[in-house]
Amino acid sequence: MGATKTEYFTDQQNAIAVIAKALGHPARVAIIDYLLRVDDCICGDIVNELPLAQPTVSQHLKELKNAGLIKGDIEGNRICYCIDENTLQKLQSYFTDISSVLEKKKNNCC
Amino acid sequence: MGATKTEYFTDQQNAIAVIAKALGHPARVAIIDYLLRVDDCICGDIVNELPLAQPTVSQHLKELKNAGLIKGDIEGNRICYCIDENTLQKLQSYFTDISSVLEKKKNNCC
DNA sequence: TATCTATATCGTAATATTGCAATATAAATA
DNA sequence: TATTTATATTGCAATATTACGATATAGATA
């Protein structure tokens, strides 16, 4: 018990859940926000932007990377992270689909 | 240690995280999918649609409700759940914002 | 009223997440 | 080469999540 039963759900459902889960922590939302604000990709100071210790930030970055939401290249001393637009696109089109279904339904029963 | 430090982040960041977290489990994505497929709001058999025990489904429904993603009315013996479009709208517009920022940036450095 | 049916809650075990100090790694620089 | 700087990894404690059996609740129905 305790572990998510991913094998019982569809690939699509699991894929959406993985991406959503990665965004399910304010620090990770803050990281995405920061990467959006920064010009180009000269990152390297994400740690200073967050109210968390360096290992904690590193861990959150790892999770965002595992979920495919960001990608990073080694650049000398530093790592340059930026948003992976493809993955965000996936989530966005999922919501677009939902919206269009809801649009057709127009059920106001609740 | 161990608890998320929500007080360190903005209301917006926390709000997005709460909604995303609720979608961060395939069973809950499956529930949303099911509510989208069902005509009207004559639910009442969500449990049979999922490969999980009834208390587990009930718990997932509670979390979706707490996050504002679904709403439910008591209808006699049953509870009629349906999607709360406003909350989904919030997430969707968040992604739309992100997309428009990315569109302007066009940074291909990673 | 007794029973059935649908859902919620409680209690608890298994597992996962969050956060950080300590330490490791590796490139840059003195 | 020694030091500095940026990031990752390890190890661990605190907390949260996931799942479900047992039980409670409450409307519907016999």
GROMACS .gro file of C-alpha atoms (C1' of nucleotides) in nm:
model
  280
    1MET     CA    1   0.000   0.000   0.000
    2GLY     CA    2   0.094   0.363  -0.025
    3ALA     CA    3   0.237   0.371  -0.373
    4THR     CA    4   0.042   0.513  -0.663
    5LYS     CA    5  -0.101   0.238  -0.885
    6THR     CA    6   0.012   0.388  -1.212
    7GLU     CA    7  -0.031   0.060  -1.400
    8TYR     CA    8  -0.408   0.089  -1.363
    9PHE     CA    9  -0.432   0.410  -1.561
   10THR     CA   10  -0.376   0.508  -1.921
   11ASP     CA   11  -0.047   0.646  -2.049
   12GLN     CA   12  -0.215   0.976  -2.118
   13GLN     CA   13  -0.353   0.998  -1.765
   14ASN     CA   14  -0.016   0.913  -1.616
   15ALA     CA   15   0.161   1.160  -1.842
   16ILE     CA   16  -0.066   1.447  -1.741
   17ALA     CA   17  -0.035   1.349  -1.375
   18VAL     CA   18   0.345   1.350  -1.389
   19ILE     CA   19   0.360   1.699  -1.539
   20ALA     CA   20   0.092   1.834  -1.306
   21LYS     CA   21   0.259   1.680  -1.005
   22ALA     CA   22   0.585   1.854  -1.092
   23LEU     CA   23   0.397   2.183  -1.089
   24GLY     CA   24   0.230   2.088  -0.764
   25HIS     CA   25   0.474   2.270  -0.542
   26PRO     CA   26   0.499   2.649  -0.511
   27ALA     CA   27   0.879   2.642  -0.526
   28ARG     CA   28   0.864   2.471  -0.862
   29VAL     CA   29   0.602   2.715  -0.987
   30ALA     CA   30   0.835   2.992  -0.868
   31ILE     CA   31   1.122   2.839  -1.061
   32ILE     CA   32   0.915   2.831  -1.378
   33ASP     CA   33   0.810   3.192  -1.313
   34TYR     CA   34   1.173   3.292  -1.272
   35LEU     CA   35   1.285   3.117  -1.589
   36LEU     CA   36   1.013   3.305  -1.773
   37ARG     CA   37   1.125   3.641  -1.640
   38VAL     CA   38   1.493   3.593  -1.710
   39ASP     CA   39   1.619   3.711  -2.046
   40ASP     CA   40   1.797   3.455  -2.254
   41CYS     CA   41   1.916   3.162  -2.057
   42ILE     CA   42   2.186   3.312  -1.841
   43CYS     CA   43   2.051   3.153  -1.535
   44GLY     CA   44   2.289   3.023  -1.275
   45ASP     CA   45   2.141   3.207  -0.980
   46ILE     CA   46   1.815   3.029  -0.928
   47VAL     CA   47   1.920   2.941  -0.577
   48ASN     CA   48   1.945   3.306  -0.476
   49GLU     CA   49   1.598   3.371  -0.608
   50LEU     CA   50   1.433   3.118  -0.382
   51PRO     CA   51   1.385   3.114  -0.004
   52LEU     CA   52   1.516   2.762   0.022
   53ALA     CA   53   1.852   2.602   0.083
   54GLN     CA   54   2.068   2.510  -0.214
   55PRO     CA   55   2.020   2.132  -0.192
   56THR     CA   56   1.645   2.179  -0.176
   57VAL     CA   57   1.644   2.397  -0.486
   58SER     CA   58   1.866   2.148  -0.664
   59GLN     CA   59   1.619   1.875  -0.581
   60HIS     CA   60   1.324   2.076  -0.713
   61LEU     CA   61   1.516   2.146  -1.032
   62LYS     CA   62   1.579   1.775  -1.068
   63GLU     CA   63   1.209   1.701  -1.037
   64LEU     CA   64   1.118   1.963  -1.294
   65LYS     CA   65   1.377   1.813  -1.523
   66ASN     CA   66   1.254   1.456  -1.468
   67ALA     CA   67   0.903   1.569  -1.554
   68GLY     CA   68   1.039   1.728  -1.871
   69LEU     CA   69   0.932   2.079  -1.777
   70ILE     CA   70   1.282   2.222  -1.793
   71LYS     CA   71   1.600   2.125  -1.967
   72GLY     CA   72   1.954   2.215  -1.879
   73ASP     CA   73   2.293   2.239  -2.040
   74ILE     CA   74   2.627   2.246  -1.867
   75GLU     CA   75   2.793   2.577  -1.936
   76GLY     CA   76   3.133   2.585  -1.781
   77ASN     CA   77   3.089   2.624  -1.413
   78ARG     CA   78   2.716   2.662  -1.422
   79ILE     CA   79   2.409   2.491  -1.548
   80CYS     CA   80   2.177   2.678  -1.774
   81TYR     CA   81   1.820   2.574  -1.723
   82CYS     CA   82   1.530   2.676  -1.935
   83ILE     CA   83   1.171   2.583  -1.995
   84ASP     CA   84   1.093   2.291  -2.220
   85GLU     CA   85   0.812   2.428  -2.428
   86ASN     CA   86   0.705   2.091  -2.565
   87THR     CA   87   0.606   1.958  -2.227
   88LEU     CA   88   0.416   2.271  -2.133
   89GLN     CA   89   0.245   2.246  -2.469
   90LYS     CA   90   0.119   1.901  -2.374
   91LEU     CA   91  -0.045   2.027  -2.058
   92GLN     CA   92  -0.183   2.328  -2.235
   93SER     CA   93  -0.346   2.125  -2.509
   94TYR     CA   94  -0.492   1.896  -2.246
   95PHE     CA   95  -0.666   2.195  -2.092
   96THR     CA   96  -0.772   2.323  -2.430
   97ASP     CA   97  -0.935   1.987  -2.498
   98ILE     CA   98  -1.114   1.995  -2.164
   99SER     CA   99  -1.239   2.345  -2.235
  100SER     CA  100  -1.381   2.250  -2.571
  101VAL     CA  101  -1.560   1.952  -2.422
  102LEU     CA  102  -1.705   2.170  -2.148
  103GLU     CA  103  -1.806   2.428  -2.405
  104LYS     CA  104  -2.015   2.168  -2.587
  105LYS     CA  105  -2.173   2.032  -2.273
  106LYS     CA  106  -2.290   2.349  -2.102
  107ASN     CA  107  -2.417   2.145  -1.812
  108ASN     CA  108  -2.518   2.364  -1.525
  109CYS     CA  109  -2.654   2.091  -1.303
  110CYS     CA  110  -2.417   2.153  -1.012
  111MET     CA  111   1.120   1.986   0.819
  112GLY     CA  112   0.917   1.802   0.562
  113ALA     CA  113   0.627   2.042   0.525
  114THR     CA  114   0.602   2.272   0.225
  115LYS     CA  115   0.693   2.629   0.310
  116THR     CA  116   0.393   2.789   0.147
  117GLU     CA  117   0.438   3.115   0.336
  118TYR     CA  118   0.751   3.189   0.137
  119PHE     CA  119   0.571   3.200  -0.196
  120THR     CA  120   0.318   3.427  -0.358
  121ASP     CA  121  -0.055   3.362  -0.343
  122GLN     CA  122  -0.054   3.307  -0.716
  123GLN     CA  123   0.225   3.053  -0.697
  124ASN     CA  124   0.053   2.868  -0.416
  125ALA     CA  125  -0.281   2.875  -0.596
  126ILE     CA  126  -0.135   2.725  -0.913
  127ALA     CA  127   0.052   2.465  -0.709
  128VAL     CA  128  -0.264   2.358  -0.525
  129ILE     CA  129  -0.458   2.304  -0.846
  130ALA     CA  130  -0.168   2.132  -1.021
  131LYS     CA  131  -0.107   1.909  -0.722
  132ALA     CA  132  -0.467   1.795  -0.728
  133LEU     CA  133  -0.417   1.689  -1.090
  134GLY     CA  134  -0.089   1.523  -0.996
  135HIS     CA  135  -0.234   1.177  -0.957
  136PRO     CA  136  -0.357   0.958  -1.244
  137ALA     CA  137  -0.670   0.854  -1.054
  138ARG     CA  138  -0.772   1.217  -1.024
  139VAL     CA  139  -0.698   1.282  -1.390
  140ALA     CA  140  -0.913   0.976  -1.463
  141ILE     CA  141  -1.195   1.119  -1.254
  142ILE     CA  142  -1.182   1.446  -1.446
  143ASP     CA  143  -1.178   1.250  -1.772
  144TYR     CA  144  -1.482   1.055  -1.660
  145LEU     CA  145  -1.676   1.363  -1.556
  146LEU     CA  146  -1.605   1.507  -1.900
  147ARG     CA  147  -1.735   1.199  -2.078
  148VAL     CA  148  -2.052   1.166  -1.876
  149ASP     CA  149  -2.359   1.343  -2.008
  150ASP     CA  150  -2.528   1.578  -1.771
  151CYS     CA  151  -2.433   1.523  -1.416
  152ILE     CA  152  -2.592   1.188  -1.338
  153CYS     CA  153  -2.279   1.057  -1.186
  154GLY     CA  154  -2.302   0.834  -0.888
  155ASP     CA  155  -2.093   0.553  -1.023
  156ILE     CA  156  -1.750   0.702  -1.025
  157VAL     CA  157  -1.629   0.427  -0.794
  158ASN     CA  158  -1.714   0.157  -1.049
  159GLU     CA  159  -1.519   0.341  -1.314
  160LEU     CA  160  -1.194   0.333  -1.122
  161PRO     CA  161  -0.967   0.041  -1.031
  162LEU     CA  162  -0.947   0.152  -0.670
  163ALA     CA  163  -1.139   0.077  -0.354
  164GLN     CA  164  -1.433   0.295  -0.263
  165PRO     CA  165  -1.267   0.478   0.030
  166THR     CA  166  -0.970   0.560  -0.192
  167VAL     CA  167  -1.192   0.705  -0.462
  168SER     CA  168  -1.383   0.902  -0.202
  169GLN     CA  169  -1.056   1.044  -0.077
  170HIS     CA  170  -0.946   1.146  -0.427
  171LEU     CA  171  -1.283   1.313  -0.486
  172LYS     CA  172  -1.235   1.504  -0.163
  173GLU     CA  173  -0.898   1.630  -0.278
  174LEU     CA  174  -1.034   1.740  -0.613
  175LYS     CA  175  -1.311   1.918  -0.429
  176ASN     CA  176  -1.072   2.086  -0.185
  177ALA     CA  177  -0.867   2.210  -0.477
  178GLY     CA  178  -1.184   2.348  -0.633
  179LEU     CA  179  -1.161   2.134  -0.944
  180ILE     CA  180  -1.496   1.967  -0.891
  181LYS     CA  181  -1.811   2.058  -0.705
  182GLY     CA  182  -2.080   1.832  -0.574
  183ASP     CA  183  -2.443   1.847  -0.471
  184ILE     CA  184  -2.628   1.599  -0.260
  185GLU     CA  185  -2.898   1.437  -0.468
  186GLY     CA  186  -3.097   1.200  -0.262
  187ASN     CA  187  -2.891   0.896  -0.204
  188ARG     CA  188  -2.606   1.001  -0.423
  189ILE     CA  189  -2.370   1.284  -0.473
  190CYS     CA  190  -2.354   1.450  -0.808
  191TYR     CA  191  -2.008   1.570  -0.888
  192CYS     CA  192  -1.910   1.784  -1.179
  193ILE     CA  193  -1.619   1.990  -1.299
  194ASP     CA  194  -1.577   2.341  -1.166
  195GLU     CA  195  -1.496   2.533  -1.481
  196ASN     CA  196  -1.373   2.842  -1.299
  197THR     CA  197  -1.082   2.663  -1.139
  198LEU     CA  198  -0.980   2.494  -1.461
  199GLN     CA  199  -0.999   2.833  -1.625
  200LYS     CA  200  -0.743   2.963  -1.378
  201LEU     CA  201  -0.492   2.697  -1.469
  202GLN     CA  202  -0.562   2.737  -1.836
  203SER     CA  203  -0.503   3.110  -1.832
  204TYR     CA  204  -0.182   3.052  -1.639
  205PHE     CA  205  -0.059   2.836  -1.925
  206THR     CA  206  -0.179   3.084  -2.182
  207ASP     CA  207   0.025   3.353  -2.006
  208ILE     CA  208   0.331   3.133  -2.005
  209SER     CA  209   0.289   3.059  -2.373
  210SER     CA  210   0.267   3.423  -2.466
  211VAL     CA  211   0.580   3.502  -2.267
  212LEU     CA  212   0.764   3.218  -2.436
  213GLU     CA  213   0.638   3.336  -2.773
  214LYS     CA  214   0.798   3.675  -2.717
  215LYS     CA  215   1.124   3.532  -2.591
  216LYS     CA  216   1.206   3.278  -2.858
  217ASN     CA  217   1.515   3.178  -2.668
  218ASN     CA  218   1.669   2.869  -2.812
  219CYS     CA  219   1.974   2.864  -2.590
  220CYS     CA  220   1.908   2.522  -2.438
  221DT     C1'  221  -3.907  -0.031   1.072
  222DA     C1'  222  -3.547  -0.329   0.860
  223DT     C1'  223  -3.264  -0.363   0.478
  224DC     C1'  224  -3.025  -0.204   0.086
  225DT     C1'  225  -2.726   0.123  -0.151
  226DA     C1'  226  -2.406   0.498  -0.205
  227DT     C1'  227  -2.082   0.767   0.000
  228DA     C1'  228  -1.791   0.942   0.391
  229DT     C1'  229  -1.486   0.888   0.778
  230DC     C1'  230  -1.155   0.653   1.082
  231DG     C1'  231  -0.748   0.413   1.161
  232DT     C1'  232  -0.336   0.253   1.000
  233DA     C1'  233   0.043   0.058   0.713
  234DA     C1'  234   0.335   0.146   0.318
  235DT     C1'  235   0.547   0.474   0.057
  236DA     C1'  236   0.672   0.940  -0.113
  237DT     C1'  237   0.788   1.420  -0.050
  238DT     C1'  238   1.010   1.811   0.159
  239DG     C1'  239   1.396   2.031   0.354
  240DC     C1'  240   1.858   2.080   0.495
  241DA     C1'  241   2.344   1.989   0.687
  242DA     C1'  242   2.732   1.768   0.534
  243DT     C1'  243   2.986   1.638   0.169
  244DA     C1'  244   3.116   1.557  -0.316
  245DT     C1'  245   3.214   1.719  -0.779
  246DA     C1'  246   3.393   1.997  -1.119
  247DA     C1'  247   3.497   2.413  -1.367
  248DA     C1'  248   3.709   2.883  -1.298
  249DT     C1'  249   4.047   3.155  -1.112
  250DA     C1'  250   4.416   3.322  -0.816
  251DT     C1'  251   4.830   2.368  -0.761
  252DA     C1'  252   4.521   2.573  -0.404
  253DT     C1'  253   4.112   2.823  -0.361
  254DT     C1'  254   3.681   2.982  -0.493
  255DT     C1'  255   3.224   2.914  -0.690
  256DA     C1'  256   2.820   2.667  -0.855
  257DT     C1'  257   2.575   2.270  -0.848
  258DA     C1'  258   2.479   1.773  -0.723
  259DT     C1'  259   2.447   1.389  -0.407
  260DT     C1'  260   2.399   1.158   0.036
  261DG     C1'  261   2.172   1.077   0.455
  262DC     C1'  262   1.821   1.161   0.748
  263DA     C1'  263   1.425   1.366   1.013
  264DA     C1'  264   0.964   1.560   0.967
  265DT     C1'  265   0.565   1.546   0.722
  266DA     C1'  266   0.235   1.417   0.352
  267DT     C1'  267   0.022   1.097   0.037
  268DT     C1'  268  -0.176   0.668  -0.107
  269DA     C1'  269  -0.452   0.281  -0.031
  270DC     C1'  270  -0.784   0.007   0.196
  271DG     C1'  271  -1.050  -0.262   0.570
  272DA     C1'  272  -1.375  -0.152   0.900
  273DT     C1'  273  -1.725   0.126   1.022
  274DA     C1'  274  -2.047   0.521   1.010
  275DT     C1'  275  -2.406   0.789   0.787
  276DA     C1'  276  -2.810   0.869   0.546
  277DG     C1'  277  -3.149   0.845   0.183
  278DA     C1'  278  -3.425   0.482  -0.076
  279DT     C1'  279  -3.690   0.095  -0.070
  280DA     C1'  280  -3.899  -0.339   0.074
   0.00000   0.00000   0.00000
